[in-house]
């Protein structure tokens, strides 16, 4: 049998997955569930209505993400040092995650649009597939340490 093929006890075969992203291993279901609870709780507006869960993807200035991230980092740091904060360590870390992902989202959108890295948020643009191939093709500073993007998504 070819060394680039996995053979399962059942006799089924598949190619090796060594060069494919292992989302299941890279993420924690505990963290994702807590983050989803944080995001859902923050959907409620002052008037009681719920905004869409992906509302943030419409565009928030990167400067707003940085300012908010710092407030959450300070709360996280204080909690780490045993200094209680109003919201506690879990909400502080979820806030850091939200702001980091939002900032990265705006950065990647700007890259896809060929805008300079410091570009502010624009209207939401759908992510064209496959995003990783397009981003790596546009990144002349890529150092080659980035994992290969999935080649065959039909598996």
Short mmCIF file of N, CA and C in Angstrom, two decimals:
data_model
loop_
_atom_site.label_atom_id
_atom_site.label_comp_id
_atom_site.label_asym_id
_atom_site.label_seq_id
_atom_site.Cartn_x
_atom_site.Cartn_y
_atom_site.Cartn_z
N UNK A 1 0.85 -1.19 0.00
CA UNK A 1 0.00 0.00 0.00
C UNK A 1 0.89 1.24 0.00
N UNK A 2 0.49 2.26 -0.64
CA UNK A 2 1.22 3.51 -0.76
C UNK A 2 1.43 4.14 0.63
N UNK A 3 2.61 4.67 0.89
CA UNK A 3 2.94 5.27 2.19
C UNK A 3 2.15 6.56 2.44
N UNK A 4 1.52 7.10 1.42
CA UNK A 4 0.75 8.33 1.61
C UNK A 4 -0.74 8.04 1.81
N UNK A 5 -1.07 6.78 2.10
CA UNK A 5 -2.46 6.39 2.29
C UNK A 5 -2.61 5.73 3.66
N UNK A 6 -3.65 6.10 4.38
CA UNK A 6 -3.98 5.44 5.64
C UNK A 6 -4.93 4.29 5.34
N UNK A 7 -4.74 3.18 6.02
CA UNK A 7 -5.64 2.04 5.90
C UNK A 7 -6.23 1.80 7.28
N UNK A 8 -7.55 1.82 7.36
CA UNK A 8 -8.24 1.62 8.63
C UNK A 8 -8.55 0.14 8.84
N UNK A 9 -8.84 -0.25 10.08
CA UNK A 9 -9.15 -1.65 10.41
C UNK A 9 -10.27 -2.19 9.54
N UNK A 10 -11.18 -1.34 9.13
CA UNK A 10 -12.33 -1.76 8.31
C UNK A 10 -11.92 -2.05 6.86
N UNK A 11 -10.71 -1.62 6.49
CA UNK A 11 -10.27 -1.75 5.11
C UNK A 11 -10.42 -0.47 4.32
N UNK A 12 -11.12 0.51 4.90
CA UNK A 12 -11.28 1.80 4.23
C UNK A 12 -9.93 2.50 4.14
N UNK A 13 -9.76 3.30 3.11
CA UNK A 13 -8.50 4.02 2.92
C UNK A 13 -8.77 5.51 2.74
N UNK A 14 -7.79 6.30 3.16
CA UNK A 14 -7.82 7.76 2.98
C UNK A 14 -6.39 8.24 2.85
N UNK A 15 -6.23 9.42 2.30
CA UNK A 15 -4.88 9.98 2.24
C UNK A 15 -4.46 10.40 3.65
N UNK A 16 -3.17 10.67 3.82
CA UNK A 16 -2.66 11.11 5.11
C UNK A 16 -3.19 12.51 5.41
N UNK A 17 -3.38 12.80 6.69
CA UNK A 17 -3.88 14.12 7.05
C UNK A 17 -2.82 14.99 7.71
N UNK A 18 -1.56 14.62 7.57
CA UNK A 18 -0.47 15.34 8.23
C UNK A 18 -0.34 16.79 7.78
N UNK A 19 -0.70 17.10 6.55
CA UNK A 19 -0.54 18.47 6.06
C UNK A 19 -1.85 19.27 6.14
N UNK A 20 -2.87 18.68 6.74
CA UNK A 20 -4.16 19.36 6.83
C UNK A 20 -4.32 19.98 8.21
N UNK A 21 -5.03 21.10 8.27
CA UNK A 21 -5.31 21.73 9.55
C UNK A 21 -6.10 20.78 10.43
N UNK A 22 -5.73 20.68 11.70
CA UNK A 22 -6.40 19.82 12.66
C UNK A 22 -7.23 20.70 13.60
N UNK A 23 -8.34 21.22 13.08
CA UNK A 23 -9.16 22.14 13.86
C UNK A 23 -9.58 21.53 15.19
N UNK A 24 -9.88 20.25 15.19
CA UNK A 24 -10.33 19.59 16.41
C UNK A 24 -9.24 19.64 17.47
N UNK A 25 -8.00 19.50 17.09
CA UNK A 25 -6.89 19.53 18.05
C UNK A 25 -6.50 20.95 18.44
N UNK A 26 -6.67 21.90 17.53
CA UNK A 26 -6.24 23.27 17.78
C UNK A 26 -7.19 24.05 18.68
N UNK A 27 -8.42 23.61 18.78
CA UNK A 27 -9.44 24.35 19.53
C UNK A 27 -9.87 23.54 20.75
N UNK A 28 -10.39 24.22 21.75
CA UNK A 28 -10.91 23.58 22.95
C UNK A 28 -12.42 23.73 22.97
N UNK A 29 -13.17 22.63 23.07
CA UNK A 29 -14.62 22.76 23.13
C UNK A 29 -15.07 23.51 24.38
N UNK A 30 -14.33 23.41 25.47
CA UNK A 30 -14.68 24.15 26.69
C UNK A 30 -14.58 25.65 26.45
N UNK A 31 -13.49 26.06 25.80
CA UNK A 31 -13.29 27.49 25.52
C UNK A 31 -14.32 27.99 24.51
N UNK A 32 -14.55 27.22 23.45
CA UNK A 32 -15.52 27.65 22.44
C UNK A 32 -16.92 27.78 23.01
N UNK A 33 -17.30 26.84 23.87
CA UNK A 33 -18.63 26.91 24.48
C UNK A 33 -18.75 28.13 25.39
N UNK A 34 -17.71 28.40 26.19
CA UNK A 34 -17.75 29.57 27.08
C UNK A 34 -17.75 30.85 26.27
N UNK A 35 -16.96 30.88 25.20
CA UNK A 35 -16.92 32.06 24.33
C UNK A 35 -18.27 32.29 23.66
N UNK A 36 -18.91 31.22 23.21
CA UNK A 36 -20.24 31.35 22.58
C UNK A 36 -21.25 31.90 23.59
N UNK A 37 -21.17 31.45 24.85
CA UNK A 37 -22.07 31.98 25.87
C UNK A 37 -21.82 33.47 26.08
N UNK A 38 -20.55 33.87 26.09
CA UNK A 38 -20.18 35.28 26.21
C UNK A 38 -20.75 36.08 25.04
N UNK A 39 -20.53 35.59 23.83
CA UNK A 39 -21.01 36.29 22.64
C UNK A 39 -22.53 36.39 22.63
N UNK A 40 -23.21 35.30 23.00
CA UNK A 40 -24.67 35.32 23.01
C UNK A 40 -25.19 36.33 24.04
N UNK A 41 -24.58 36.36 25.20
CA UNK A 41 -25.01 37.31 26.24
C UNK A 41 -24.83 38.75 25.77
N UNK A 42 -23.84 39.00 24.94
CA UNK A 42 -23.58 40.36 24.46
C UNK A 42 -24.37 40.73 23.22
N UNK A 43 -25.26 39.84 22.77
CA UNK A 43 -26.12 40.17 21.63
C UNK A 43 -27.26 41.09 22.05
N UNK A 44 -27.64 41.06 23.31
CA UNK A 44 -28.80 41.82 23.78
C UNK A 44 -28.48 43.31 23.83
N UNK A 45 -29.30 44.09 23.15
CA UNK A 45 -29.15 45.55 23.14
C UNK A 45 -29.93 46.17 24.29
N UNK A 46 -29.69 47.44 24.56
CA UNK A 46 -30.33 48.14 25.67
C UNK A 46 -31.86 48.07 25.60
N UNK A 47 -32.41 48.05 24.37
CA UNK A 47 -33.87 48.01 24.22
C UNK A 47 -34.43 46.58 24.31
N UNK A 48 -33.56 45.59 24.57
CA UNK A 48 -34.01 44.22 24.73
C UNK A 48 -33.97 43.37 23.46
N UNK A 49 -33.74 44.00 22.31
CA UNK A 49 -33.67 43.23 21.06
C UNK A 49 -32.30 42.55 20.95
N UNK A 50 -32.25 41.52 20.11
CA UNK A 50 -31.00 40.81 19.88
C UNK A 50 -30.41 41.20 18.53
N UNK A 51 -29.15 41.54 18.51
CA UNK A 51 -28.48 41.79 17.24
C UNK A 51 -28.00 40.45 16.70
N UNK A 52 -27.72 40.39 15.41
CA UNK A 52 -27.21 39.17 14.79
C UNK A 52 -25.88 38.79 15.45
N UNK A 53 -25.65 37.50 15.56
CA UNK A 53 -24.42 37.02 16.17
C UNK A 53 -23.17 37.43 15.42
N UNK A 54 -23.30 37.65 14.12
CA UNK A 54 -22.13 38.05 13.33
C UNK A 54 -22.12 39.55 13.03
N UNK A 55 -22.86 40.31 13.81
CA UNK A 55 -22.95 41.76 13.62
C UNK A 55 -21.57 42.43 13.59
N UNK A 56 -20.66 41.95 14.42
CA UNK A 56 -19.32 42.53 14.50
C UNK A 56 -18.56 42.42 13.18
N UNK A 57 -18.94 41.46 12.33
CA UNK A 57 -18.24 41.28 11.06
C UNK A 57 -18.61 42.34 10.03
N UNK A 58 -19.61 43.16 10.33
CA UNK A 58 -19.96 44.26 9.43
C UNK A 58 -18.87 45.32 9.40
N UNK A 59 -18.07 45.37 10.44
CA UNK A 59 -16.95 46.31 10.46
C UNK A 59 -16.92 47.17 11.70
N UNK A 60 -15.88 47.03 12.46
CA UNK A 60 -15.59 47.86 13.63
C UNK A 60 -14.17 48.37 13.43
N UNK A 61 -13.91 49.64 13.67
CA UNK A 61 -12.55 50.15 13.50
C UNK A 61 -11.55 49.38 14.37
N UNK A 62 -10.39 49.11 13.82
CA UNK A 62 -9.37 48.37 14.57
C UNK A 62 -8.97 49.12 15.84
N UNK A 63 -9.00 50.44 15.80
CA UNK A 63 -8.64 51.21 17.01
C UNK A 63 -9.62 50.92 18.14
N UNK A 64 -10.89 50.70 17.84
CA UNK A 64 -11.87 50.36 18.88
C UNK A 64 -11.56 48.99 19.48
N UNK A 65 -11.14 48.04 18.63
CA UNK A 65 -10.76 46.72 19.14
C UNK A 65 -9.56 46.83 20.08
N UNK A 66 -8.55 47.61 19.72
CA UNK A 66 -7.35 47.73 20.55
C UNK A 66 -7.69 48.35 21.90
N UNK A 67 -8.45 49.43 21.89
CA UNK A 67 -8.80 50.10 23.15
C UNK A 67 -9.59 49.15 24.06
N UNK A 68 -10.54 48.44 23.50
CA UNK A 68 -11.34 47.51 24.29
C UNK A 68 -10.48 46.34 24.78
N UNK A 69 -9.60 45.83 23.91
CA UNK A 69 -8.74 44.71 24.30
C UNK A 69 -7.90 45.08 25.52
N UNK A 70 -7.35 46.29 25.52
CA UNK A 70 -6.53 46.70 26.66
C UNK A 70 -7.32 46.71 27.97
N UNK A 71 -8.57 47.16 27.91
CA UNK A 71 -9.38 47.15 29.13
C UNK A 71 -9.56 45.72 29.63
N UNK A 72 -9.81 44.79 28.71
CA UNK A 72 -9.99 43.39 29.11
C UNK A 72 -8.68 42.76 29.56
N UNK A 73 -7.56 43.11 28.93
CA UNK A 73 -6.26 42.59 29.34
C UNK A 73 -5.95 43.03 30.78
N UNK A 74 -6.23 44.29 31.09
CA UNK A 74 -5.98 44.79 32.45
C UNK A 74 -6.84 44.02 33.45
N UNK A 75 -8.11 43.78 33.12
CA UNK A 75 -8.96 42.99 34.02
C UNK A 75 -8.43 41.57 34.19
N UNK A 76 -7.99 40.97 33.09
CA UNK A 76 -7.42 39.62 33.14
C UNK A 76 -6.18 39.63 34.05
N UNK A 77 -5.32 40.61 33.85
CA UNK A 77 -4.08 40.73 34.61
C UNK A 77 -4.39 40.91 36.11
N UNK A 78 -5.35 41.80 36.40
CA UNK A 78 -5.73 42.01 37.79
C UNK A 78 -6.24 40.72 38.42
N UNK A 79 -7.11 39.99 37.72
CA UNK A 79 -7.62 38.73 38.24
C UNK A 79 -6.48 37.73 38.45
N UNK A 80 -5.54 37.70 37.51
CA UNK A 80 -4.38 36.82 37.63
C UNK A 80 -3.58 37.15 38.90
N UNK A 81 -3.52 38.42 39.24
CA UNK A 81 -2.78 38.87 40.42
C UNK A 81 -3.63 38.81 41.70
N UNK A 82 -4.86 38.26 41.59
CA UNK A 82 -5.70 38.14 42.78
C UNK A 82 -6.50 39.39 43.10
N UNK A 83 -6.57 40.30 42.17
CA UNK A 83 -7.35 41.54 42.37
C UNK A 83 -8.69 41.36 41.67
N UNK A 84 -9.78 41.26 42.43
CA UNK A 84 -11.09 41.05 41.80
C UNK A 84 -11.50 42.21 40.91
N UNK A 85 -12.18 41.85 39.82
CA UNK A 85 -12.74 42.85 38.92
C UNK A 85 -14.25 42.67 38.88
N UNK A 86 -14.92 43.62 38.29
CA UNK A 86 -16.38 43.58 38.23
C UNK A 86 -16.89 42.32 37.50
N UNK A 87 -16.26 41.96 36.38
CA UNK A 87 -16.78 40.86 35.57
C UNK A 87 -16.07 39.54 35.78
N UNK A 88 -14.88 39.52 36.35
CA UNK A 88 -14.17 38.28 36.59
C UNK A 88 -13.29 37.85 35.42
N UNK A 89 -12.51 36.80 35.66
CA UNK A 89 -11.48 36.39 34.71
C UNK A 89 -12.06 35.81 33.42
N UNK A 90 -13.15 35.04 33.50
CA UNK A 90 -13.69 34.43 32.28
C UNK A 90 -14.18 35.48 31.29
N UNK A 91 -14.92 36.45 31.77
CA UNK A 91 -15.41 37.50 30.87
C UNK A 91 -14.26 38.35 30.35
N UNK A 92 -13.24 38.57 31.18
CA UNK A 92 -12.08 39.34 30.73
C UNK A 92 -11.39 38.62 29.58
N UNK A 93 -11.16 37.32 29.73
CA UNK A 93 -10.47 36.57 28.68
C UNK A 93 -11.35 36.47 27.44
N UNK A 94 -12.64 36.27 27.61
CA UNK A 94 -13.54 36.25 26.44
C UNK A 94 -13.50 37.59 25.71
N UNK A 95 -13.42 38.69 26.45
CA UNK A 95 -13.30 40.00 25.84
C UNK A 95 -12.01 40.15 25.05
N UNK A 96 -10.91 39.61 25.59
CA UNK A 96 -9.64 39.64 24.87
C UNK A 96 -9.77 38.85 23.58
N UNK A 97 -10.36 37.64 23.67
CA UNK A 97 -10.54 36.81 22.48
C UNK A 97 -11.38 37.53 21.43
N UNK A 98 -12.49 38.14 21.85
CA UNK A 98 -13.36 38.84 20.90
C UNK A 98 -12.59 39.95 20.18
N UNK A 99 -11.89 40.76 20.94
CA UNK A 99 -11.18 41.88 20.33
C UNK A 99 -10.03 41.43 19.45
N UNK A 100 -9.33 40.38 19.86
CA UNK A 100 -8.24 39.86 19.02
C UNK A 100 -8.80 39.30 17.72
N UNK A 101 -9.90 38.55 17.80
CA UNK A 101 -10.48 37.99 16.57
C UNK A 101 -11.06 39.09 15.69
N UNK A 102 -11.70 40.08 16.30
CA UNK A 102 -12.25 41.17 15.51
C UNK A 102 -11.17 41.96 14.80
N UNK A 103 -10.08 42.23 15.51
CA UNK A 103 -8.96 42.96 14.90
C UNK A 103 -8.37 42.14 13.76
N UNK A 104 -8.14 40.85 14.01
CA UNK A 104 -7.57 39.98 12.97
C UNK A 104 -8.52 39.89 11.77
N UNK A 105 -9.82 39.83 12.03
CA UNK A 105 -10.82 39.78 10.95
C UNK A 105 -10.68 41.02 10.07
N UNK A 106 -10.59 42.20 10.68
CA UNK A 106 -10.46 43.44 9.91
C UNK A 106 -9.13 43.46 9.14
N UNK A 107 -8.07 42.99 9.77
CA UNK A 107 -6.77 42.95 9.10
C UNK A 107 -6.83 42.03 7.87
N UNK A 108 -7.41 40.84 8.03
CA UNK A 108 -7.49 39.89 6.92
C UNK A 108 -8.41 40.39 5.81
N UNK A 109 -9.53 41.04 6.19
CA UNK A 109 -10.41 41.62 5.17
C UNK A 109 -9.66 42.66 4.35
N UNK A 110 -8.88 43.51 5.03
CA UNK A 110 -8.13 44.55 4.33
C UNK A 110 -7.10 43.92 3.39
N UNK A 111 -6.47 42.84 3.83
CA UNK A 111 -5.50 42.15 2.98
C UNK A 111 -6.18 41.59 1.74
N UNK A 112 -7.33 41.00 1.92
CA UNK A 112 -8.06 40.44 0.79
C UNK A 112 -8.46 41.51 -0.21
N UNK A 113 -8.74 42.69 0.31
CA UNK A 113 -9.15 43.80 -0.55
C UNK A 113 -7.96 44.58 -1.10
N UNK A 114 -6.75 44.18 -0.72
CA UNK A 114 -5.55 44.87 -1.18
C UNK A 114 -5.36 46.22 -0.52
N UNK A 115 -5.97 46.42 0.65
CA UNK A 115 -5.82 47.68 1.37
C UNK A 115 -4.59 47.61 2.26
N UNK A 116 -4.06 48.76 2.67
CA UNK A 116 -2.91 48.75 3.57
C UNK A 116 -3.31 48.15 4.92
N UNK A 117 -2.35 47.56 5.67
CA UNK A 117 -2.67 46.89 6.94
C UNK A 117 -3.36 47.79 7.95
N UNK A 118 -3.12 49.10 7.91
CA UNK A 118 -3.71 50.01 8.88
C UNK A 118 -5.12 50.46 8.47
N UNK A 119 -5.65 49.93 7.38
CA UNK A 119 -6.97 50.35 6.90
C UNK A 119 -8.03 50.11 7.97
N UNK A 120 -8.97 51.03 8.04
CA UNK A 120 -10.05 50.89 9.01
C UNK A 120 -11.11 49.94 8.47
N UNK A 121 -12.06 49.61 9.34
CA UNK A 121 -13.13 48.68 8.97
C UNK A 121 -13.91 49.21 7.78
N UNK A 122 -14.33 48.30 6.94
CA UNK A 122 -15.19 48.63 5.82
C UNK A 122 -16.44 47.79 5.93
N UNK A 123 -17.37 47.99 5.01
CA UNK A 123 -18.56 47.15 5.02
C UNK A 123 -18.16 45.70 4.89
N UNK A 124 -18.94 44.83 5.48
CA UNK A 124 -18.63 43.39 5.47
C UNK A 124 -18.55 42.88 4.03
N UNK A 125 -17.50 42.16 3.76
CA UNK A 125 -17.32 41.51 2.46
C UNK A 125 -17.27 40.02 2.70
N UNK A 126 -17.99 39.22 1.94
CA UNK A 126 -17.93 37.78 2.16
C UNK A 126 -16.52 37.24 1.90
N UNK A 127 -16.14 36.24 2.68
CA UNK A 127 -14.83 35.64 2.51
C UNK A 127 -14.84 34.71 1.31
N UNK A 128 -14.05 35.00 0.28
CA UNK A 128 -14.01 34.11 -0.88
C UNK A 128 -13.20 32.85 -0.56
N UNK A 129 -13.69 31.68 -0.89
CA UNK A 129 -12.93 30.46 -0.62
C UNK A 129 -11.88 30.24 -1.68
N UNK A 130 -10.79 29.55 -1.43
CA UNK A 130 -10.30 29.31 -0.08
C UNK A 130 -9.49 30.51 0.40
N UNK A 131 -9.81 31.00 1.56
CA UNK A 131 -9.21 32.22 2.08
C UNK A 131 -7.71 32.07 2.32
N UNK A 132 -7.27 30.93 2.81
CA UNK A 132 -5.86 30.76 3.15
C UNK A 132 -4.98 30.87 1.91
N UNK A 133 -5.37 30.24 0.82
CA UNK A 133 -4.58 30.32 -0.41
C UNK A 133 -4.43 31.76 -0.87
N UNK A 134 -5.53 32.53 -0.84
CA UNK A 134 -5.47 33.93 -1.29
C UNK A 134 -4.60 34.77 -0.38
N UNK A 135 -4.69 34.56 0.93
CA UNK A 135 -3.90 35.36 1.87
C UNK A 135 -2.42 35.04 1.74
N UNK A 136 -2.08 33.76 1.64
CA UNK A 136 -0.67 33.40 1.53
C UNK A 136 -0.09 33.89 0.21
N UNK A 137 -0.87 33.89 -0.83
CA UNK A 137 -0.39 34.37 -2.13
C UNK A 137 -0.10 35.86 -2.08
N UNK A 138 -0.80 36.60 -1.21
CA UNK A 138 -0.61 38.04 -1.11
C UNK A 138 0.44 38.43 -0.08
N UNK A 139 1.00 37.46 0.67
CA UNK A 139 1.91 37.77 1.75
C UNK A 139 3.35 37.50 1.34
N UNK A 140 4.06 38.53 0.84
CA UNK A 140 5.44 38.32 0.39
C UNK A 140 6.39 38.04 1.54
N UNK A 141 5.97 38.31 2.79
CA UNK A 141 6.83 38.09 3.94
C UNK A 141 6.63 36.72 4.56
N UNK A 142 5.83 35.88 3.94
CA UNK A 142 5.59 34.55 4.49
C UNK A 142 6.92 33.83 4.67
N UNK A 143 7.10 33.26 5.85
CA UNK A 143 8.39 32.64 6.15
C UNK A 143 8.40 31.13 5.92
N UNK A 144 7.32 30.59 5.46
CA UNK A 144 7.27 29.17 5.18
C UNK A 144 6.94 28.32 6.38
N UNK A 145 6.77 28.93 7.57
CA UNK A 145 6.44 28.16 8.77
C UNK A 145 4.94 27.93 8.90
N UNK A 146 4.16 28.49 8.00
CA UNK A 146 2.71 28.34 8.03
C UNK A 146 2.33 26.96 7.53
N UNK A 147 1.39 26.27 8.23
CA UNK A 147 1.00 24.95 7.74
C UNK A 147 0.36 25.05 6.36
N UNK A 148 0.51 24.02 5.59
CA UNK A 148 -0.10 23.98 4.26
C UNK A 148 -1.61 24.01 4.40
N UNK A 149 -2.30 24.76 3.54
CA UNK A 149 -3.76 24.75 3.58
C UNK A 149 -4.29 23.41 3.09
N UNK A 150 -5.50 23.08 3.52
CA UNK A 150 -6.09 21.82 3.04
C UNK A 150 -6.18 21.82 1.53
N UNK A 151 -5.84 20.72 0.91
CA UNK A 151 -5.89 20.61 -0.55
C UNK A 151 -7.20 20.01 -1.03
N UNK A 152 -7.68 19.00 -0.34
CA UNK A 152 -8.87 18.30 -0.79
C UNK A 152 -9.91 18.37 0.30
N UNK A 153 -10.94 19.16 0.09
CA UNK A 153 -11.97 19.34 1.11
C UNK A 153 -13.15 18.40 0.89
N UNK A 154 -13.00 17.44 0.00
CA UNK A 154 -14.12 16.53 -0.30
C UNK A 154 -14.14 15.34 0.65
N UNK A 155 -13.19 15.26 1.56
CA UNK A 155 -13.11 14.10 2.45
C UNK A 155 -14.12 14.17 3.57
#
